[in-house]
Coordinates of N, CA and C in Angstrom, one line a residue:
X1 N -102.4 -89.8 -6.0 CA -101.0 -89.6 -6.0 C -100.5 -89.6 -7.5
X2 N -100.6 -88.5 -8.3 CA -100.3 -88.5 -9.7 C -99.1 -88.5 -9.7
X3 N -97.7 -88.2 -8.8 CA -96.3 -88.9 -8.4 C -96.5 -89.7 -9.4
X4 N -96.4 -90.9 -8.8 CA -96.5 -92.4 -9.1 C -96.6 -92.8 -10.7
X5 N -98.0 -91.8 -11.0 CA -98.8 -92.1 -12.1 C -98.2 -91.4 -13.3
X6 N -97.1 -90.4 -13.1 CA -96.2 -89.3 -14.0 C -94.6 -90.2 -14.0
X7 N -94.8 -91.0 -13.0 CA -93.4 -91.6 -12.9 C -93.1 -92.7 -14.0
X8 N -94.7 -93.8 -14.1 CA -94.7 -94.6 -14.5 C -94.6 -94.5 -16.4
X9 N -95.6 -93.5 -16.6 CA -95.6 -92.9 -17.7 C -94.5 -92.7 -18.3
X10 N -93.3 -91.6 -17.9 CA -92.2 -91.6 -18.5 C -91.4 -93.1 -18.5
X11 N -91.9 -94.2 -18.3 CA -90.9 -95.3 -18.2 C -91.9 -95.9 -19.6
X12 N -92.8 -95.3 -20.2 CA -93.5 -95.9 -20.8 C -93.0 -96.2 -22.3
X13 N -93.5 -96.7 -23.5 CA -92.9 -96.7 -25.0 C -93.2 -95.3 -25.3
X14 N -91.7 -94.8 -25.7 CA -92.2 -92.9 -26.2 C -92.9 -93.1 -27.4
X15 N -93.9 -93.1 -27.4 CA -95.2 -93.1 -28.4 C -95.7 -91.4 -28.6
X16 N -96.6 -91.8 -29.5 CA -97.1 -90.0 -29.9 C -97.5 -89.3 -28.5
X17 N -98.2 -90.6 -27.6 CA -99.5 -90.2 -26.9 C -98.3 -89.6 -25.4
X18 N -97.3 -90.0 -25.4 CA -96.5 -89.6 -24.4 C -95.9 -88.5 -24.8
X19 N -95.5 -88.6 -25.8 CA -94.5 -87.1 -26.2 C -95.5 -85.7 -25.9
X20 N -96.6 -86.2 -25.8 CA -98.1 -84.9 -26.5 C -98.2 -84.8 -24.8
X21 N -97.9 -85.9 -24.0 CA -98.0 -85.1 -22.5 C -96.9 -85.2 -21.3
X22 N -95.8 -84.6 -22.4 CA -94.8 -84.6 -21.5 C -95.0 -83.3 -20.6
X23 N -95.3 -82.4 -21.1 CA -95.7 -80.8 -20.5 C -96.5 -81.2 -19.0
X24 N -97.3 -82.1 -19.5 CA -98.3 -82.2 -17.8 C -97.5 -82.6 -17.0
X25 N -96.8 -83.7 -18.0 CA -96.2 -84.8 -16.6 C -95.3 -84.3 -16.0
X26 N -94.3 -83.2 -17.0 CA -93.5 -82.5 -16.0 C -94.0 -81.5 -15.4
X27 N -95.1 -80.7 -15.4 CA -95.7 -80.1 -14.0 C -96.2 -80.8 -12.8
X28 N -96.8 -82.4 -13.2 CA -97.1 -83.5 -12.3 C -95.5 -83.4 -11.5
X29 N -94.7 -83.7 -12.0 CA -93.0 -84.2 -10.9 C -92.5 -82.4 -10.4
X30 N -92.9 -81.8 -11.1 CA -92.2 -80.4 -10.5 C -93.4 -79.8 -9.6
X31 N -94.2 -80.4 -9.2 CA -95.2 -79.4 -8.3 C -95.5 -80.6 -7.1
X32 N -94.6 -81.8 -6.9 CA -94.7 -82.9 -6.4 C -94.0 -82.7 -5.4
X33 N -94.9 -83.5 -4.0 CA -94.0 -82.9 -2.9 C -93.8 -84.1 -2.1
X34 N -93.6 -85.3 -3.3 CA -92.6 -86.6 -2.7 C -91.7 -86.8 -3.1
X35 N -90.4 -85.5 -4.0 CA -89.8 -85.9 -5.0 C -88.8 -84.6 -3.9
X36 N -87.7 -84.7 -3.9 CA -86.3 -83.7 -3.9 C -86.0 -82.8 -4.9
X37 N -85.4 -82.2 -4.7 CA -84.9 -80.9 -5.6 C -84.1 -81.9 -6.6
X38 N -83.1 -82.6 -6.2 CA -82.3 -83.5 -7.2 C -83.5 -84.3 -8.1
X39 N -83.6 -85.0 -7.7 CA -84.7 -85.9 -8.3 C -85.3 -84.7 -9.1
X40 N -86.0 -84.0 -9.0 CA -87.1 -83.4 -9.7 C -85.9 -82.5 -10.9
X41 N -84.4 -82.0 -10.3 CA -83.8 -81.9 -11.9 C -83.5 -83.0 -12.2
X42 N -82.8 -84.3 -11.9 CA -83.0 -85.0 -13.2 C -83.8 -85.5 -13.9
X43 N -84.9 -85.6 -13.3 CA -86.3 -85.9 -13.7 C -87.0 -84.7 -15.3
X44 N -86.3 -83.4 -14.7 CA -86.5 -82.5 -15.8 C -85.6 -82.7 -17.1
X45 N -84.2 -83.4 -17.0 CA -83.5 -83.4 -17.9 C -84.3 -84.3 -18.7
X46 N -84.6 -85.7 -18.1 CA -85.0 -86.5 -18.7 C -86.4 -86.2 -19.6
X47 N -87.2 -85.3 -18.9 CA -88.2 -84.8 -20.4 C -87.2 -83.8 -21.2
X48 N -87.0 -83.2 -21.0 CA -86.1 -82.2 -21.7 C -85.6 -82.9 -22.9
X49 N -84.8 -84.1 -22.8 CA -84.2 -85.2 -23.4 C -85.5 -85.5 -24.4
X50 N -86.1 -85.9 -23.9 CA -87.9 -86.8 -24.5 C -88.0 -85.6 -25.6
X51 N -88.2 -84.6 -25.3 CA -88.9 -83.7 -25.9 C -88.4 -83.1 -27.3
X52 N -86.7 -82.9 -26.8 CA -85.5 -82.3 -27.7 C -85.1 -84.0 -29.0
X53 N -84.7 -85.1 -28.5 CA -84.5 -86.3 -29.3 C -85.4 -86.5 -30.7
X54 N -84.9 -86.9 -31.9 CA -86.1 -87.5 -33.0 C -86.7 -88.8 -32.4
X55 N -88.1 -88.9 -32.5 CA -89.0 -90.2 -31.8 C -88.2 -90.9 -32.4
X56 N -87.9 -91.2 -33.5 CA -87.6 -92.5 -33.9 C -86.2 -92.9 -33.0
X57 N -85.1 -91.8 -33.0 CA -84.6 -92.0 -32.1 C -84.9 -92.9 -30.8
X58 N -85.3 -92.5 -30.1 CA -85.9 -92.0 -29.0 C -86.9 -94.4 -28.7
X59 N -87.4 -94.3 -29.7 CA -88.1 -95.8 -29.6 C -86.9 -96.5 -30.0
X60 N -85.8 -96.4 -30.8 CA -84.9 -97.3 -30.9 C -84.2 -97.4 -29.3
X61 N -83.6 -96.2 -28.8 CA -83.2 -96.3 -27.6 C -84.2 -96.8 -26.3
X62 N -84.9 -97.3 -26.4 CA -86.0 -97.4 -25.7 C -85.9 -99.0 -25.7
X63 N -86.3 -99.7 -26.9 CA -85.6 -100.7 -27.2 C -84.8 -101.8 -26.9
X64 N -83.3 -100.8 -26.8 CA -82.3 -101.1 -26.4 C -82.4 -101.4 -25.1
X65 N -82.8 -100.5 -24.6 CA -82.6 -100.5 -22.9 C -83.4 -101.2 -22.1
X66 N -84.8 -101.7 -22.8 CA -85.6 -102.2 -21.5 C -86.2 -103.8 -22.6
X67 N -85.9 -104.3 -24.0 CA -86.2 -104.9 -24.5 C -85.5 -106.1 -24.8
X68 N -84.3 -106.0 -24.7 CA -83.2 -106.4 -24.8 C -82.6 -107.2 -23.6
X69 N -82.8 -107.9 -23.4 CA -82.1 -108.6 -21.9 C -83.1 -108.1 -20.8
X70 N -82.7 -109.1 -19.7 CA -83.1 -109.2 -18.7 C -82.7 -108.2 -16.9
X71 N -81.4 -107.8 -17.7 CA -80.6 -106.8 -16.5 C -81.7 -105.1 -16.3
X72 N -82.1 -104.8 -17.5 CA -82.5 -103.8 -17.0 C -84.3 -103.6 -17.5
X73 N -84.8 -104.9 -17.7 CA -86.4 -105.5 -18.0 C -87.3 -104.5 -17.0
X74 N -88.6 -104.4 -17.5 CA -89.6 -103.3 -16.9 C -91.0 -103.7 -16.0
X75 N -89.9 -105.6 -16.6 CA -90.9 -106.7 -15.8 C -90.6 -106.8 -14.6
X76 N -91.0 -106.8 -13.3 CA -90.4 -106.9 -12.3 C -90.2 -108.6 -11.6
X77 N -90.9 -109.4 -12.0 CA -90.5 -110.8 -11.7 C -89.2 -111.2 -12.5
X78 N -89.3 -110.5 -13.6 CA -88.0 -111.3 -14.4 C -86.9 -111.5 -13.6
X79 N -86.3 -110.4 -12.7 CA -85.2 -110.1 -12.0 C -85.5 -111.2 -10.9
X80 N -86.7 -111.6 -10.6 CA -86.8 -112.9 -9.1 C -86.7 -114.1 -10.1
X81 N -87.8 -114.3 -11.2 CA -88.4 -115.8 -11.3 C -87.4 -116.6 -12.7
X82 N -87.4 -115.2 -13.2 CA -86.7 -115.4 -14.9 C -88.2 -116.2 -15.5
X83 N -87.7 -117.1 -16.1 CA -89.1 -117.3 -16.8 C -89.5 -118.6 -16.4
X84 N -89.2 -119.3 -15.1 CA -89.6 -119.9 -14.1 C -91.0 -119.8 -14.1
X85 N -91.6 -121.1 -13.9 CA -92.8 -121.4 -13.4 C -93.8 -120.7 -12.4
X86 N -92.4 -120.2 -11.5 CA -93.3 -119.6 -10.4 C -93.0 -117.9 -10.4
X87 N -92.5 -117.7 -12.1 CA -93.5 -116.4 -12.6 C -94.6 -116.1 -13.0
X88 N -95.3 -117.2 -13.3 CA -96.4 -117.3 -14.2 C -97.3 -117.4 -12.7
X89 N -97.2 -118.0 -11.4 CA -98.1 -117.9 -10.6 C -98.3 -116.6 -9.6
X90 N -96.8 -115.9 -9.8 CA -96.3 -114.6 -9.4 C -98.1 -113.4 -10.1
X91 N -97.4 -113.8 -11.9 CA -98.6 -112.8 -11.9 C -100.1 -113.2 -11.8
X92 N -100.5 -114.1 -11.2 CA -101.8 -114.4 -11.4 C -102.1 -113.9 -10.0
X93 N -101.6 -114.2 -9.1 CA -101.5 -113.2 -7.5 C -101.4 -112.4 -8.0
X94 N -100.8 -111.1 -8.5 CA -100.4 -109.7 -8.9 C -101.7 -109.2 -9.5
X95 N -102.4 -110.2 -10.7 CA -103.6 -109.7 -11.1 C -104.8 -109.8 -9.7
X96 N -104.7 -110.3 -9.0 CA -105.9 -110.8 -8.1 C -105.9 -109.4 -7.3
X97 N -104.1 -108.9 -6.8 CA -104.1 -107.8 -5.5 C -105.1 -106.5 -6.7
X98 N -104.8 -106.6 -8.2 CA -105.8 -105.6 -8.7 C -107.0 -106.4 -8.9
X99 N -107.5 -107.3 -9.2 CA -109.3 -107.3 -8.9 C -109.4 -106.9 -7.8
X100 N -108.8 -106.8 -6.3 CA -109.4 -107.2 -5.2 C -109.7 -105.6 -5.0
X101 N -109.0 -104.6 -5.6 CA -109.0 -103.6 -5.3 C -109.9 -102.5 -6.5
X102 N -110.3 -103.5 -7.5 CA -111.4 -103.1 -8.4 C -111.1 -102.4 -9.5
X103 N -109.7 -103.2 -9.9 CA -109.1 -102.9 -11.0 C -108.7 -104.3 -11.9
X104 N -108.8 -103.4 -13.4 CA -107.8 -104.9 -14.4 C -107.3 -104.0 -15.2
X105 N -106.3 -104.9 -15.8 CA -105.2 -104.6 -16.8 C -106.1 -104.0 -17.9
X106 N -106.0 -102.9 -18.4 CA -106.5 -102.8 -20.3 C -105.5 -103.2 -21.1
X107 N -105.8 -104.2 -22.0 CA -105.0 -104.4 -23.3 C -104.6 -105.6 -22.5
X108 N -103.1 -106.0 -23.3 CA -102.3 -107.2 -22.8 C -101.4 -106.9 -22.2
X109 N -101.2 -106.0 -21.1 CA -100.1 -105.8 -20.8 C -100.1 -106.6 -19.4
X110 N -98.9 -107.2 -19.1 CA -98.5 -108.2 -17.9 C -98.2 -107.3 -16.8
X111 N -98.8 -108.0 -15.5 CA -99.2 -107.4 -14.6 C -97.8 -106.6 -13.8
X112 N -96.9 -107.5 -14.4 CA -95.9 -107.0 -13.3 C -94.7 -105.9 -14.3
X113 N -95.5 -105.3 -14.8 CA -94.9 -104.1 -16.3 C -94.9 -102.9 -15.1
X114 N -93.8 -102.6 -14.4 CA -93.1 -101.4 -14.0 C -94.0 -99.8 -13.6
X115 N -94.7 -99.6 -15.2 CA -95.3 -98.1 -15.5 C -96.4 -98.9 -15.2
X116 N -97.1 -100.4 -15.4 CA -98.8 -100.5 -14.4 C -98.6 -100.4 -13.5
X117 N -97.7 -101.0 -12.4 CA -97.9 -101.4 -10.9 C -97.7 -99.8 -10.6
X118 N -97.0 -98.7 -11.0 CA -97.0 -97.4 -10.8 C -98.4 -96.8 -10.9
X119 N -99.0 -97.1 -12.1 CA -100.5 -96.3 -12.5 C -101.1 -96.8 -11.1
X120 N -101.2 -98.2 -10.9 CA -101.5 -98.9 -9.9 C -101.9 -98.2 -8.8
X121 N -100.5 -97.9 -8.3 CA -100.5 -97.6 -7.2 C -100.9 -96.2 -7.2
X122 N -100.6 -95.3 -8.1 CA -101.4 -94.3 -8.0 C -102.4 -94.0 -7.3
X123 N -103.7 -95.0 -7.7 CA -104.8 -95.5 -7.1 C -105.0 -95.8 -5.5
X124 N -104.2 -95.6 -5.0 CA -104.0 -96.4 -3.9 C -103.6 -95.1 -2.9
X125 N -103.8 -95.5 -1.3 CA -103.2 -94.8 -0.5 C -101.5 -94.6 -0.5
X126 N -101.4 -93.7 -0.2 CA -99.5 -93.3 0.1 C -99.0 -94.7 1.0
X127 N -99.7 -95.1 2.3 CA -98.5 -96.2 2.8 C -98.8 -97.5 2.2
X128 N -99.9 -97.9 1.4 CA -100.3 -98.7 1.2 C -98.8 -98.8 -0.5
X129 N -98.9 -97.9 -1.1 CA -98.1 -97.8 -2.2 C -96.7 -98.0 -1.6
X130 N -96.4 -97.5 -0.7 CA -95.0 -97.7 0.2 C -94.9 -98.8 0.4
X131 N -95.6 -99.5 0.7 CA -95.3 -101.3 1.1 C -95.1 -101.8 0.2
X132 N -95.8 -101.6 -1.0 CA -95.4 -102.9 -1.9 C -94.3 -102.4 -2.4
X133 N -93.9 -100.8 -2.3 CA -92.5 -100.4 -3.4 C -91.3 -101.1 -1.9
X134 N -91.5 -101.1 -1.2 CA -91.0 -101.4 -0.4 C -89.9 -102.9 -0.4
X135 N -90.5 -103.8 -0.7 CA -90.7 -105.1 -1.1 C -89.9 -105.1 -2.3
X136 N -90.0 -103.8 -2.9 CA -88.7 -104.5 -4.6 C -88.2 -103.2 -4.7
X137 N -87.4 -102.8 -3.6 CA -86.7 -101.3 -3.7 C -85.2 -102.3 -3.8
X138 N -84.9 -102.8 -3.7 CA -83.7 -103.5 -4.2 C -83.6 -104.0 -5.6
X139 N -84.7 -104.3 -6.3 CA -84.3 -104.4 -7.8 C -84.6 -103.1 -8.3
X140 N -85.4 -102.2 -7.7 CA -85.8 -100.9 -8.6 C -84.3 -99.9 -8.3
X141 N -83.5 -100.3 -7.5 CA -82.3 -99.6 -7.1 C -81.5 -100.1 -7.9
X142 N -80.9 -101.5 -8.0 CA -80.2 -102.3 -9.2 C -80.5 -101.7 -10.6
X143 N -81.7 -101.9 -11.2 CA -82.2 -101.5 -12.4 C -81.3 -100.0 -12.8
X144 N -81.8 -99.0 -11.8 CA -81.8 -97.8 -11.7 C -80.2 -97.7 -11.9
X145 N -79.7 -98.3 -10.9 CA -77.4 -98.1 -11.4 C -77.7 -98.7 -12.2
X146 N -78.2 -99.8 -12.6 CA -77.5 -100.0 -14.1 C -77.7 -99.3 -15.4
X147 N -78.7 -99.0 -15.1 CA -79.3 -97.2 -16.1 C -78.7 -96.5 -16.2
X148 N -77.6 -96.0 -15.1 CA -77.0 -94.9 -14.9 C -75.7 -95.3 -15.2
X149 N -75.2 -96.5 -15.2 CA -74.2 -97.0 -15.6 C -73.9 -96.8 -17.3
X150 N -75.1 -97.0 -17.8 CA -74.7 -97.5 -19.2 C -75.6 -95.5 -19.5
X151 N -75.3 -94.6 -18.9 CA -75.0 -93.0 -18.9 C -77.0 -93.0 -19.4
X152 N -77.8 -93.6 -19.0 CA -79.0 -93.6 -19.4 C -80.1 -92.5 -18.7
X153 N -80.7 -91.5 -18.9 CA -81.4 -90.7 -18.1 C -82.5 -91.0 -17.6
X154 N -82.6 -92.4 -17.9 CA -84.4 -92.8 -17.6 C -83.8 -93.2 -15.6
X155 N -82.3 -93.7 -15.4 CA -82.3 -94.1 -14.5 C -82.7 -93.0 -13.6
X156 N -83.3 -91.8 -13.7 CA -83.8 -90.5 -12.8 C -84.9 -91.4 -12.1
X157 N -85.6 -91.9 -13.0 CA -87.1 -92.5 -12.8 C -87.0 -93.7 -11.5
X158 N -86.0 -94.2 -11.7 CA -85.8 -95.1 -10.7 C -85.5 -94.3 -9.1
X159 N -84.4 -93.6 -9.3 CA -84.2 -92.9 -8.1 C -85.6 -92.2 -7.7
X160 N -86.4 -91.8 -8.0 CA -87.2 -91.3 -7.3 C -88.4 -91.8 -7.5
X161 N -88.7 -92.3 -7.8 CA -89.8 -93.8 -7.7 C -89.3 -94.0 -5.9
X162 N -87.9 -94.7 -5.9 CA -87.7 -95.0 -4.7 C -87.4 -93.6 -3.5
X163 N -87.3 -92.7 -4.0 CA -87.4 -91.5 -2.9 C -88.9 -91.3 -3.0
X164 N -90.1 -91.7 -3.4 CA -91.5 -91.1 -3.4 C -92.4 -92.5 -2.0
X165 N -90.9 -93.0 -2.5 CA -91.6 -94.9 -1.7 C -91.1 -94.5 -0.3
X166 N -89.8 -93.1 -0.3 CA -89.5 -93.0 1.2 C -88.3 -94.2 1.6
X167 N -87.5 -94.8 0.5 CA -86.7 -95.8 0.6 C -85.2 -94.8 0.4
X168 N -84.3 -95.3 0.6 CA -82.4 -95.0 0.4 C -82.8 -94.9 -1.3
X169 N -82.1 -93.6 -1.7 CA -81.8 -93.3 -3.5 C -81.0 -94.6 -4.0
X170 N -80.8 -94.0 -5.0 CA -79.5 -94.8 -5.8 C -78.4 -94.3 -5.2
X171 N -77.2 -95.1 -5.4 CA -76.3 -94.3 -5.3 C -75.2 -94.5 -6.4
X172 N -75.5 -92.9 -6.6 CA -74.9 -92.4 -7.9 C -73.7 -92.9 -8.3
X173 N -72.6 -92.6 -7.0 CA -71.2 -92.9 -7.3 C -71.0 -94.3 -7.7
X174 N -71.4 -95.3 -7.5 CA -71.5 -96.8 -7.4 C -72.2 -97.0 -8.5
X175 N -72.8 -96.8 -9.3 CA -73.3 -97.0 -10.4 C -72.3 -98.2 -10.8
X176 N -72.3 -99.0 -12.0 CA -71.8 -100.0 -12.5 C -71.6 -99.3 -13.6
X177 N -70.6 -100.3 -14.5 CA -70.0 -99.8 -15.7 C -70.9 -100.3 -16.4
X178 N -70.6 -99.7 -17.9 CA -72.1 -100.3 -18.8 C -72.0 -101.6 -19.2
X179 N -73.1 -102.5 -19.2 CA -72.9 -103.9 -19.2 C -72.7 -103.9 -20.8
X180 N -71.7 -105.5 -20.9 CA -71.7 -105.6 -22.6 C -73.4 -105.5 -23.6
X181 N -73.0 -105.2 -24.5 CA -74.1 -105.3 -25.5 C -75.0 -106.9 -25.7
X182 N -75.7 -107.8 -25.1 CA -75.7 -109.3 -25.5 C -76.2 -109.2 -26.8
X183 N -75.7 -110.2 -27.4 CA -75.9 -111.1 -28.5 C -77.4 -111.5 -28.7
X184 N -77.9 -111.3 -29.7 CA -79.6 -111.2 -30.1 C -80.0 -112.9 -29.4
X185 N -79.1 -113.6 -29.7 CA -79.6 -114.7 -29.3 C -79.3 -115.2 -27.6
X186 N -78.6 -114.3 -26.9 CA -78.2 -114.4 -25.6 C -79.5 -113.9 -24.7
X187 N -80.3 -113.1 -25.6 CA -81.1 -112.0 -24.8 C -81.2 -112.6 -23.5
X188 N -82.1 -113.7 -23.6 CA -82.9 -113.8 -22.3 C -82.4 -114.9 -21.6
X189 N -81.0 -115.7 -21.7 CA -80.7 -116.6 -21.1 C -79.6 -116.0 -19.8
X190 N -79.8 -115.0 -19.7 CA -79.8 -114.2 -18.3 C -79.8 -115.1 -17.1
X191 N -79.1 -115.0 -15.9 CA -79.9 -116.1 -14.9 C -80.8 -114.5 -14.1
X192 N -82.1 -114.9 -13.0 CA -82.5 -113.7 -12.1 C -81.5 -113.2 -11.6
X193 N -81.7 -111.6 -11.1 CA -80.4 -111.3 -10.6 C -80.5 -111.5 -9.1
X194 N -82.0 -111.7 -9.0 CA -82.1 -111.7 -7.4 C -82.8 -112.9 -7.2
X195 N -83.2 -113.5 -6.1 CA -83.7 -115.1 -5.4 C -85.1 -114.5 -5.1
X196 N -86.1 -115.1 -4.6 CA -86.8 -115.0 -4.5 C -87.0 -113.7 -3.2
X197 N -88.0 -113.1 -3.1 CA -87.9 -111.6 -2.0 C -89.4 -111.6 -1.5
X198 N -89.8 -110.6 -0.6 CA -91.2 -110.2 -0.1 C -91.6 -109.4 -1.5
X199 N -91.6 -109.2 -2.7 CA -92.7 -109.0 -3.6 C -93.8 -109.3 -3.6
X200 N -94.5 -108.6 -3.9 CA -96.0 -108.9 -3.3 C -96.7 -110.0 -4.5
X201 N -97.2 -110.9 -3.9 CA -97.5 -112.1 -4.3 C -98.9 -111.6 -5.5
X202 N -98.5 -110.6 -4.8 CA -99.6 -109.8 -5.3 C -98.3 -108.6 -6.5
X203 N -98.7 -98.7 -20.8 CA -97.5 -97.6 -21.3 C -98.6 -96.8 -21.4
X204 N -98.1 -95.8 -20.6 CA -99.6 -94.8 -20.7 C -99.0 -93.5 -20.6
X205 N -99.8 -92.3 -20.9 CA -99.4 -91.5 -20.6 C -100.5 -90.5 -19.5
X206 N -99.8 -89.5 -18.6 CA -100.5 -89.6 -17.3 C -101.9 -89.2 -17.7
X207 N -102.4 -89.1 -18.7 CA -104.0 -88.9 -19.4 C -104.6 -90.2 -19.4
X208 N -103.9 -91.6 -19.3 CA -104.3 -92.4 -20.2 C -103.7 -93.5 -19.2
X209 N -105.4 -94.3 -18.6 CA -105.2 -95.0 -17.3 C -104.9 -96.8 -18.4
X210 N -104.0 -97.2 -16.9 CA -104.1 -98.8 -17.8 C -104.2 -99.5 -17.2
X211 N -105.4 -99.3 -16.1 CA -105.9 -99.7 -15.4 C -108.0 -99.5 -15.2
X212 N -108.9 -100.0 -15.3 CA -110.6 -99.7 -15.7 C -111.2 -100.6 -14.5
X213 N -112.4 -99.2 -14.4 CA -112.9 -100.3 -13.2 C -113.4 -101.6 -13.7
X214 N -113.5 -103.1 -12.7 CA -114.0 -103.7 -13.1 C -115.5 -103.5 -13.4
X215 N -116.0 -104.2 -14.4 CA -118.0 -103.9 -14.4 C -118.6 -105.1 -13.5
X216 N -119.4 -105.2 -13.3 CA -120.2 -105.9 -12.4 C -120.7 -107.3 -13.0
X217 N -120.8 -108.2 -12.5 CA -121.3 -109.3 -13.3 C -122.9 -109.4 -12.9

């Protein structure tokens, strides 16, 4: 399901290695037949955007939007645990649902990072990827208006992340107005936006897995 795995990617740091395969990934979402006509144009603006912007650009707005506070974070526990105790046991389940399935993280990236659990699931059967998107289609829909709120085109990615999961879109008109700017030192004293949910207990570009089999002991 390279869906999934083109989805995750554009949510990724616009690095060299993504800008160099934006061309695939948008043949990946335009030849995809879990995605709608809508979705798949604003999915095109959004490379379009990637493509046309100066990188440096491009990493400072990046920045801004997913580094900066907790409202629109790429971590998906943040939005349940905040930085609660029982985030820290959140991902050690999270890592286990990938050993069990004969996968680990490359590099340091935390298990519940948005663009992995996407590469992820890539990996995985269609209903099997449905259930777990299933389980946090309510914060990936939140995320997503608030993206679109503050006029962001990455929120495409969200909407159809959740149309590939077979879940209700965003809805556009309801978007939220753009949240204030927080104060550097406010970042993360955010409360969750959501209580605890069925989340399963349990930056790449679509060339470039971040996810290796395990080796054998």
């Amino acid at each position: 399901m390279m869906t999934f795995r083109a989805l995750g990617a554009l949510l990724a740091y616009p690095g060299r290695d993504l800008l160099e395969a934006l061309p695939e990934i948008a043949g990946v979402l335009e030849s995809s037949r879990l995605l709608g006509t809508m979705q798949k144009r604003r999915l095109a603006d959004l490379v379009s955007d990637l493509r046309r912007v100066d990188p440096y650009e491009l990493e400072e707005r990046y920045v801004a939007l997913f580094d900066r506070g907790r409202a629109t974070s790429l971590h998906l526990f943040e939005h349940v645990h905040g930085d609660s105790r029982e985030r820290g046991q959140a991902m050690v389940d999270l890592g286990r649902v990938y050993e069990g399935a004969g996968f680990r993280l490359a590099g340091n990236e935390l298990p519940d990072y948005l663009p992995a659990v996407l590469e992820y699931l890539s990996c995985r059967p269609i209903a099997e990827a449905r259930e777990m998107l299933k389980d946090c289609a309510h914060i990936l829909r939140a995320v997503g208006e608030r993206l679109a709120g503050r006029g962001s085109r990455y929120a495409a990615v969200f909407d159809a992340v959740l149309s590939a999961a077979g879940e209700s879109g965003m809805d556009w008109g309801k978007a939220p107005a753009a949240d204030p700017e927080p104060a550097p030192d406010d970042d993360w004293e955010e409360a969750p936006a959501f209580g605890p949910a069925r989340l399963p207990s349990a930056r790449a570009a679509v060339a470039v897995m971040k996810f290796v089999p395990r080796t054998s002991k």
